[in-house]
CSV table of C-alpha atoms and ligand atoms in Angstrom, one decimal:
chain,number,residue,atom,x,y,z
A,1,MET,CA,-15.8,7.2,-15.4
A,2,SER,CA,-13.8,9.1,-17.9
A,3,GLY,CA,-10.3,10.5,-18.2
A,4,SER,CA,-7.4,10.4,-20.5
A,5,GLN,CA,-3.7,11.2,-20.4
A,6,VAL,CA,-1.5,12.0,-23.4
A,7,GLY,CA,2.0,10.7,-23.4
A,8,SER,CA,4.8,9.6,-25.8
A,9,GLY,CA,2.6,10.3,-28.9
A,10,ARG,CA,-0.2,8.1,-27.7
A,11,THR,CA,-3.5,8.7,-25.8
A,12,VAL,CA,-3.9,6.6,-22.7
A,13,ASP,CA,-7.5,6.3,-21.8
A,14,LEU,CA,-7.6,5.5,-18.1
A,15,SER,CA,-11.3,4.7,-18.1
A,16,THR,CA,-10.7,1.7,-20.4
A,17,ILE,CA,-7.5,0.6,-18.7
A,18,LEU,CA,-9.2,0.4,-15.2
A,19,PRO,CA,-11.6,-2.5,-16.0
A,20,PHE,CA,-8.7,-4.4,-17.5
A,21,VAL,CA,-6.6,-3.9,-14.4
A,22,LEU,CA,-9.4,-5.0,-12.1
A,23,ASP,CA,-9.7,-8.1,-14.2
A,24,VAL,CA,-6.0,-8.9,-14.0
A,25,ALA,CA,-6.0,-8.4,-10.2
A,26,GLN,CA,-9.0,-10.8,-10.0
A,27,GLN,CA,-7.1,-13.4,-12.0
A,28,ALA,CA,-4.1,-13.1,-9.8
A,29,GLY,CA,-6.3,-13.3,-6.7
A,30,ASP,CA,-8.0,-16.5,-8.0
A,31,LEU,CA,-4.5,-18.0,-8.6
A,32,VAL,CA,-3.2,-17.1,-5.2
A,33,LEU,CA,-6.2,-18.6,-3.4
A,34,ALA,CA,-6.1,-21.8,-5.5
A,35,MET,CA,-2.4,-22.2,-4.7
A,36,GLN,CA,-3.1,-21.6,-1.0
A,37,ALA,CA,-5.9,-24.2,-1.0
A,38,LYS,CA,-3.7,-26.8,-2.6
A,39,GLY,CA,-1.0,-26.2,0.1
A,40,LEU,CA,2.1,-24.2,-0.3
A,41,GLN,CA,5.3,-26.2,-0.9
A,42,ASN,CA,7.9,-23.6,-1.0
A,43,VAL,CA,7.9,-20.9,1.7
A,44,VAL,CA,11.4,-19.4,1.9
A,45,SER,CA,12.9,-16.2,3.4
A,46,LYS,CA,14.4,-13.3,1.5
A,47,SER,CA,16.3,-10.5,3.4
A,48,ASN,CA,15.9,-12.3,6.8
A,49,PRO,CA,13.9,-15.1,8.4
A,50,THR,CA,10.8,-12.8,8.9
A,51,ASP,CA,10.7,-11.7,5.2
A,52,LEU,CA,8.9,-14.6,3.4
A,53,VAL,CA,8.3,-15.4,-0.3
A,54,THR,CA,6.2,-18.3,-1.5
A,55,GLU,CA,5.7,-19.9,-4.9
A,56,ALA,CA,2.4,-18.1,-5.1
A,57,ASP,CA,4.1,-14.7,-4.9
A,58,VAL,CA,6.2,-15.6,-7.9
A,59,ALA,CA,3.3,-17.2,-9.9
A,60,SER,CA,1.1,-14.2,-9.2
A,61,GLU,CA,3.7,-11.7,-10.3
A,62,LYS,CA,4.3,-13.8,-13.5
A,63,LEU,CA,0.5,-13.8,-14.3
A,64,ILE,CA,0.2,-10.1,-13.7
A,65,LEU,CA,3.4,-9.3,-15.8
A,66,THR,CA,2.2,-11.5,-18.7
A,67,ALA,CA,-1.3,-10.1,-18.8
A,68,LEU,CA,-0.2,-6.4,-18.5
A,69,GLN,CA,2.6,-6.7,-21.0
A,70,SER,CA,0.5,-8.5,-23.6
A,71,ARG,CA,-2.0,-5.5,-23.7
A,72,PHE,CA,0.5,-2.7,-23.0
A,73,PRO,CA,3.9,-3.8,-24.3
A,74,ASP,CA,5.5,-0.4,-24.1
A,75,PHE,CA,4.7,0.2,-20.4
A,76,GLY,CA,7.4,-0.7,-17.9
A,77,PHE,CA,6.9,-3.1,-15.0
A,78,TRP,CA,8.2,-2.7,-11.4
A,79,GLY,CA,7.2,-5.8,-9.4
A,80,GLU,CA,8.4,-6.8,-6.0
A,81,GLU,CA,9.8,-10.2,-6.9
A,82,SER,CA,11.6,-9.2,-10.2
A,83,ASN,CA,12.4,-5.7,-8.8
A,84,GLN,CA,13.7,-4.0,-12.0
A,85,PRO,CA,13.1,-0.2,-11.6
A,86,PRO,CA,11.4,1.0,-14.8
A,87,THR,CA,12.9,3.4,-17.4
A,88,THR,CA,9.6,4.1,-19.3
A,89,GLU,CA,7.3,7.0,-18.8
A,90,TYR,CA,4.3,4.8,-18.0
A,91,PHE,CA,4.9,1.8,-15.7
A,92,TRP,CA,3.1,-0.7,-13.5
A,93,VAL,CA,3.9,-1.0,-9.8
A,94,VAL,CA,3.0,-4.4,-8.6
A,95,ASP,CA,3.0,-6.3,-5.3
A,96,PRO,CA,1.8,-9.8,-6.3
A,97,ILE,CA,0.9,-10.6,-2.6
A,98,ASP,CA,1.0,-8.0,0.1
A,99,GLY,CA,0.8,-9.6,3.5
A,100,THR,CA,2.7,-12.7,2.5
A,101,THR,CA,3.3,-13.7,6.2
A,102,ASN,CA,-0.5,-13.6,6.8
A,103,PHE,CA,-1.0,-15.6,3.5
A,104,ALA,CA,1.6,-18.2,4.4
A,105,ASN,CA,0.1,-18.7,7.9
A,106,GLY,CA,-3.5,-18.7,6.7
A,107,LEU,CA,-4.5,-15.4,8.3
A,108,PRO,CA,-7.2,-13.8,6.0
A,109,TYR,CA,-5.7,-10.3,5.5
A,110,PHE,CA,-3.6,-10.1,2.4
A,111,ALA,CA,-3.9,-8.5,-1.0
A,112,VAL,CA,-2.9,-8.1,-4.7
A,113,ASN,CA,-1.7,-4.6,-5.4
A,114,ILE,CA,-1.4,-3.0,-8.9
A,115,ALA,CA,-0.8,0.7,-9.7
A,116,LEU,CA,-0.2,2.4,-13.1
A,117,ASN,CA,2.2,5.3,-12.8
A,118,LYS,CA,3.2,8.1,-15.2
A,119,GLY,CA,6.6,9.0,-13.7
A,120,ALA,CA,6.0,9.9,-10.0
A,121,ASP,CA,2.2,10.2,-10.5
A,122,THR,CA,-0.1,7.2,-9.8
A,123,LEU,CA,-3.0,7.3,-12.3
A,124,ILE,CA,-4.7,4.1,-11.3
A,125,GLY,CA,-4.6,2.1,-8.0
A,126,VAL,CA,-6.1,-1.3,-7.5
A,127,THR,CA,-6.0,-3.3,-4.2
A,128,LEU,CA,-7.8,-6.7,-4.1
A,129,GLU,CA,-8.4,-7.8,-0.6
A,130,LEU,CA,-8.2,-11.6,-0.1
A,131,PRO,CA,-9.7,-13.9,0.6
A,132,ALA,CA,-12.8,-11.5,1.0
A,133,GLY,CA,-12.7,-10.6,-2.7
A,134,HIS,CA,-13.2,-6.9,-2.1
A,135,LEU,CA,-11.8,-4.8,-4.9
A,136,TYR,CA,-10.7,-1.3,-3.9
A,137,PHE,CA,-9.8,1.0,-6.8
A,138,ALA,CA,-9.2,4.6,-7.8
A,139,GLN,CA,-8.5,6.6,-10.9
A,140,VAL,CA,-6.9,9.9,-10.4
A,141,GLY,CA,-9.5,12.7,-10.1
A,142,GLN,CA,-12.4,10.3,-10.2
A,143,GLY,CA,-12.8,9.2,-6.5
A,144,ALA,CA,-12.2,5.9,-4.8
A,145,TYR,CA,-14.5,2.9,-4.8
A,146,LEU,CA,-15.0,-0.5,-3.3
A,147,ARG,CA,-16.5,-3.2,-5.6
A,148,THR,CA,-18.0,-5.8,-3.3
A,149,ALA,CA,-17.8,-9.5,-4.0
A,150,GLY,CA,-21.4,-9.2,-5.2
A,151,GLY,CA,-20.3,-6.6,-7.9
A,152,ARG,CA,-21.7,-3.4,-6.3
A,153,ASP,CA,-19.6,-0.2,-6.4
A,154,ILE,CA,-19.5,1.8,-3.2
A,155,ARG,CA,-17.8,5.2,-3.1
A,156,LEU,CA,-15.2,5.5,-0.3
A,157,HIS,CA,-14.9,8.3,2.1
A,158,VAL,CA,-12.5,8.8,5.0
A,159,ASN,CA,-13.9,9.3,8.5
A,160,ASP,CA,-14.0,12.7,10.3
A,161,THR,CA,-12.2,11.9,13.5
A,162,SER,CA,-10.1,14.9,14.4
A,163,SER,CA,-8.6,14.2,17.8
A,164,LEU,CA,-5.8,11.9,18.4
A,165,SER,CA,-7.4,10.5,21.6
A,166,ARG,CA,-10.4,9.3,19.5
A,167,ALA,CA,-8.3,8.1,16.5
A,168,PHE,CA,-8.2,4.3,15.7
A,169,LEU,CA,-4.8,3.7,14.2
A,170,CYS,CA,-2.8,1.0,12.5
A,171,THR,CA,0.9,0.5,11.8
A,172,GLY,CA,3.5,-2.1,10.7
A,173,PHE,CA,7.0,-3.0,11.6
A,174,PRO,CA,9.9,-3.2,9.2
A,175,TYR,CA,11.8,-6.4,8.3
A,176,HIS,CA,14.9,-5.1,10.0
A,177,ARG,CA,13.0,-4.9,13.4
A,178,THR,CA,15.3,-7.4,15.1
A,179,GLU,CA,18.5,-5.7,13.9
A,180,HIS,CA,18.1,-2.0,14.8
A,181,GLU,CA,16.4,0.1,17.5
A,182,ASP,CA,14.8,2.3,14.7
A,183,ASN,CA,12.1,-0.3,14.2
A,184,ASN,CA,8.9,1.6,15.0
A,185,LEU,CA,8.6,0.4,18.6
A,186,ALA,CA,9.2,3.9,20.0
A,187,GLU,CA,6.4,5.3,17.8
A,188,PHE,CA,4.1,2.4,18.5
A,189,SER,CA,4.5,2.7,22.3
A,190,TYR,CA,4.0,6.5,22.2
A,191,LEU,CA,0.8,6.4,20.1
A,192,THR,CA,-0.7,3.3,21.8
A,193,THR,CA,-1.2,5.3,25.0
A,194,ARG,CA,-2.5,8.5,23.3
A,195,SER,CA,-5.0,7.1,20.7
A,196,GLN,CA,-8.1,4.9,20.7
A,197,GLY,CA,-5.8,2.0,19.9
A,198,VAL,CA,-3.1,0.9,17.4
A,199,ARG,CA,-3.5,-2.3,15.4
A,200,CYS,CA,-0.8,-4.1,13.5
A,201,MET,CA,-2.4,-6.4,10.9
A,202,GLY,CA,0.4,-7.2,8.4
A,203,SER,CA,-0.7,-5.7,5.0
A,204,ALA,CA,0.2,-2.1,4.2
A,205,ALA,CA,-2.0,-2.3,1.1
A,206,LEU,CA,-5.1,-3.2,3.2
A,207,ASP,CA,-4.1,-0.8,6.0
A,208,LEU,CA,-4.3,2.1,3.5
A,209,VAL,CA,-7.7,1.1,2.1
A,210,ASN,CA,-9.0,0.8,5.6
A,211,VAL,CA,-8.1,4.5,6.1
A,212,ALA,CA,-9.8,5.2,2.7
A,213,ARG,CA,-13.0,3.5,3.8
A,214,GLY,CA,-13.1,5.2,7.2
A,215,ALA,CA,-12.5,2.1,9.4
A,216,LEU,CA,-9.2,3.6,10.5
A,217,ALA,CA,-8.5,7.3,11.2
A,218,GLY,CA,-4.8,6.9,10.4
A,219,TYR,CA,-1.9,4.6,9.5
A,220,TRP,CA,1.9,5.1,9.6
A,221,GLU,CA,4.9,3.0,8.6
A,222,GLY,CA,8.5,3.4,7.6
A,223,TRP,CA,10.6,1.7,4.9
A,224,LEU,CA,7.7,0.7,2.7
A,225,ASN,CA,8.4,0.0,-0.9
A,226,PRO,CA,6.6,1.6,-3.9
A,227,TRP,CA,4.6,-1.6,-4.5
A,228,ASP,CA,3.3,-1.7,-0.9
A,229,ALA,CA,1.9,1.8,-1.0
A,230,ALA,CA,1.3,3.2,-4.5
A,231,PRO,CA,-2.3,1.9,-5.1
A,232,GLY,CA,-3.4,2.6,-1.5
A,233,VAL,CA,-2.0,6.1,-1.4
A,234,LEU,CA,-4.1,7.1,-4.5
A,235,ILE,CA,-7.1,5.4,-3.0
A,236,VAL,CA,-6.7,7.3,0.3
A,237,ARG,CA,-6.2,10.6,-1.4
A,238,GLU,CA,-9.2,10.0,-3.7
A,239,ALA,CA,-11.3,9.2,-0.6
A,240,GLY,CA,-10.4,12.6,0.9
A,241,GLY,CA,-7.4,11.6,3.0
A,242,GLN,CA,-3.9,13.0,3.3
A,243,VAL,CA,-0.7,11.1,2.8
A,244,THR,CA,2.7,12.5,3.8
A,245,GLU,CA,6.2,11.5,5.0
A,246,TYR,CA,7.0,11.8,8.7
A,247,SER,CA,8.2,15.3,7.9
A,248,GLY,CA,4.7,16.3,6.8
A,249,ASP,CA,5.8,16.7,3.1
A,250,PRO,CA,3.6,14.9,0.6
A,251,TRP,CA,4.3,11.2,0.2
A,252,GLN,CA,6.0,10.3,-3.1
A,253,LEU,CA,6.7,7.0,-4.8
A,254,THR,CA,10.1,6.4,-3.2
A,255,SER,CA,9.5,8.0,0.2
A,256,LYS,CA,10.9,6.1,3.1
A,257,SER,CA,8.2,7.0,5.6
A,258,LEU,CA,4.4,7.3,5.3
A,259,ILE,CA,1.6,8.8,7.4
A,260,ALA,CA,-1.9,8.4,6.0
A,261,THR,CA,-4.9,10.0,7.7
A,262,ASN,CA,-8.4,11.0,7.1
A,263,GLY,CA,-7.0,14.5,6.2
A,264,GLN,CA,-8.4,16.2,9.3
A,265,PRO,CA,-5.6,18.8,9.8
A,266,ASP,CA,-5.5,18.5,13.6
A,267,LEU,CA,-5.2,14.7,13.5
A,268,HIS,CA,-2.6,14.7,10.7
A,269,ARG,CA,-0.5,17.3,12.6
A,270,ALA,CA,-0.8,15.3,15.8
A,271,LEU,CA,0.5,12.2,14.1
A,272,VAL,CA,3.4,14.0,12.5
A,273,THR,CA,4.3,15.6,15.9
A,274,SER,CA,3.8,12.4,17.9
A,275,ILE,CA,6.0,10.3,15.5
A,276,ASN,CA,8.8,12.9,15.5
A,277,THR,CA,8.6,13.2,19.3
A,278,ALA,CA,8.8,9.5,19.8
A,279,ARG,CA,11.7,9.3,17.4
A,280,LYS,CA,13.7,11.7,19.6
A,281,SER,CA,14.2,8.8,22.1
A,282,LEU,CA,16.2,6.8,19.6
A,283,THR,CA,20.0,6.9,20.0
A,284,SER,CA,20.5,6.3,16.3
A,285,THR,CA,18.1,6.4,13.3
A,286,LEU,CA,17.9,4.8,9.9
A,287,LEU,CA,15.7,7.6,8.4
A,288,PRO,CA,17.0,11.1,7.8
A,289,PRO,CA,16.1,13.5,10.6
A,290,THR,CA,12.8,15.4,10.0
A,291,GLU,CA,11.8,19.0,10.8
A,292,PRO,CA,8.1,18.8,10.9
A,293,ALA,CA,6.4,22.0,9.7
B,1,IPD,C1,4.7,-6.2,3.9
B,1,IPD,C2,3.4,-5.9,4.4
B,1,IPD,C3,3.5,-5.5,5.9
B,1,IPD,C4,4.5,-4.3,6.1
B,1,IPD,C5,5.8,-4.6,5.5
B,1,IPD,C6,5.6,-5.0,4.0
B,1,IPD,P1,4.9,-8.1,2.0
B,1,IPD,O1,4.7,-6.6,2.5
B,1,IPD,O2,2.8,-4.8,3.7
B,1,IPD,O3,2.3,-5.1,6.4
B,1,IPD,O4,4.6,-4.1,7.5
B,1,IPD,O5,6.6,-3.5,5.6
B,1,IPD,O6,6.9,-5.3,3.4
B,1,IPD,O7,6.3,-8.5,2.3
B,1,IPD,O8,3.9,-9.0,2.7
B,1,IPD,O9,4.7,-8.0,0.5
B,2,CA,CA1,4.3,-5.7,0.3
B,3,CA,CA1,4.8,-8.9,-1.4
């Protein structure tokens, strides 16, 4: 793979950065699995009782921060646990464990997420699926790949399902779900009876890569943070998919809603329309009203 970007008087060669990021994600994954195997001592809640953080989230973020900053000291760092929005042109966007509730309960569907951004643009996205050890990655303009635990790289392609009734979907529910009716239950109910099925698996990062690899035709969720979505959005787009807000406008790093599909226009349009139709049943909303195109 090749590709370089010029910024702030320096050349950033993405093709040499990518292997380094893959290695850092792997180191973090090894640490997270070792800590889980030893037994977690400190599982506490953040915004509410359903929003967990463990000592492994903190240790994974520290490992990733230290490794990335030792090689790229002038790149900013936006990690979930430290959460300091960056002020630099280039910055990392990091979720040290995506799917912490699964991780803390021993359900094998969680991930390490690392993206490199230049402003609003994600240049590199890496999602390490744990405990399987599958490394999903993309470099902008170069396609999306899965490196298997055996070290084989497989190019990723979205599937070609175009009708909603045949679409296998996935979603997730926000941490405020017990506190407000705008909690995705209306959208979930609407789409469950109109699609092949809707799964809720608990890792936005992995839900996105499952769209990229064609296992899912689509995924939607509100109130994601940049670190949940940045790597996976690049991976979906590089695999031929489409990612928008509920309005149908292209998803951006700080968007509050996300629809990722295989890019089949009829299916994407059907999801946008369905979600907006379902949301009309809400008596009050936490997202700005959308006028789908
Ligand atoms: C969460 C997971 C979950 C999604 C939540 C995210 P965390 O991330 O991605 O699937 O539904 O919105 O916050 O808290 O496990 O890093
Ligand atoms: Ca997350
Ligand atoms: Ca997390």
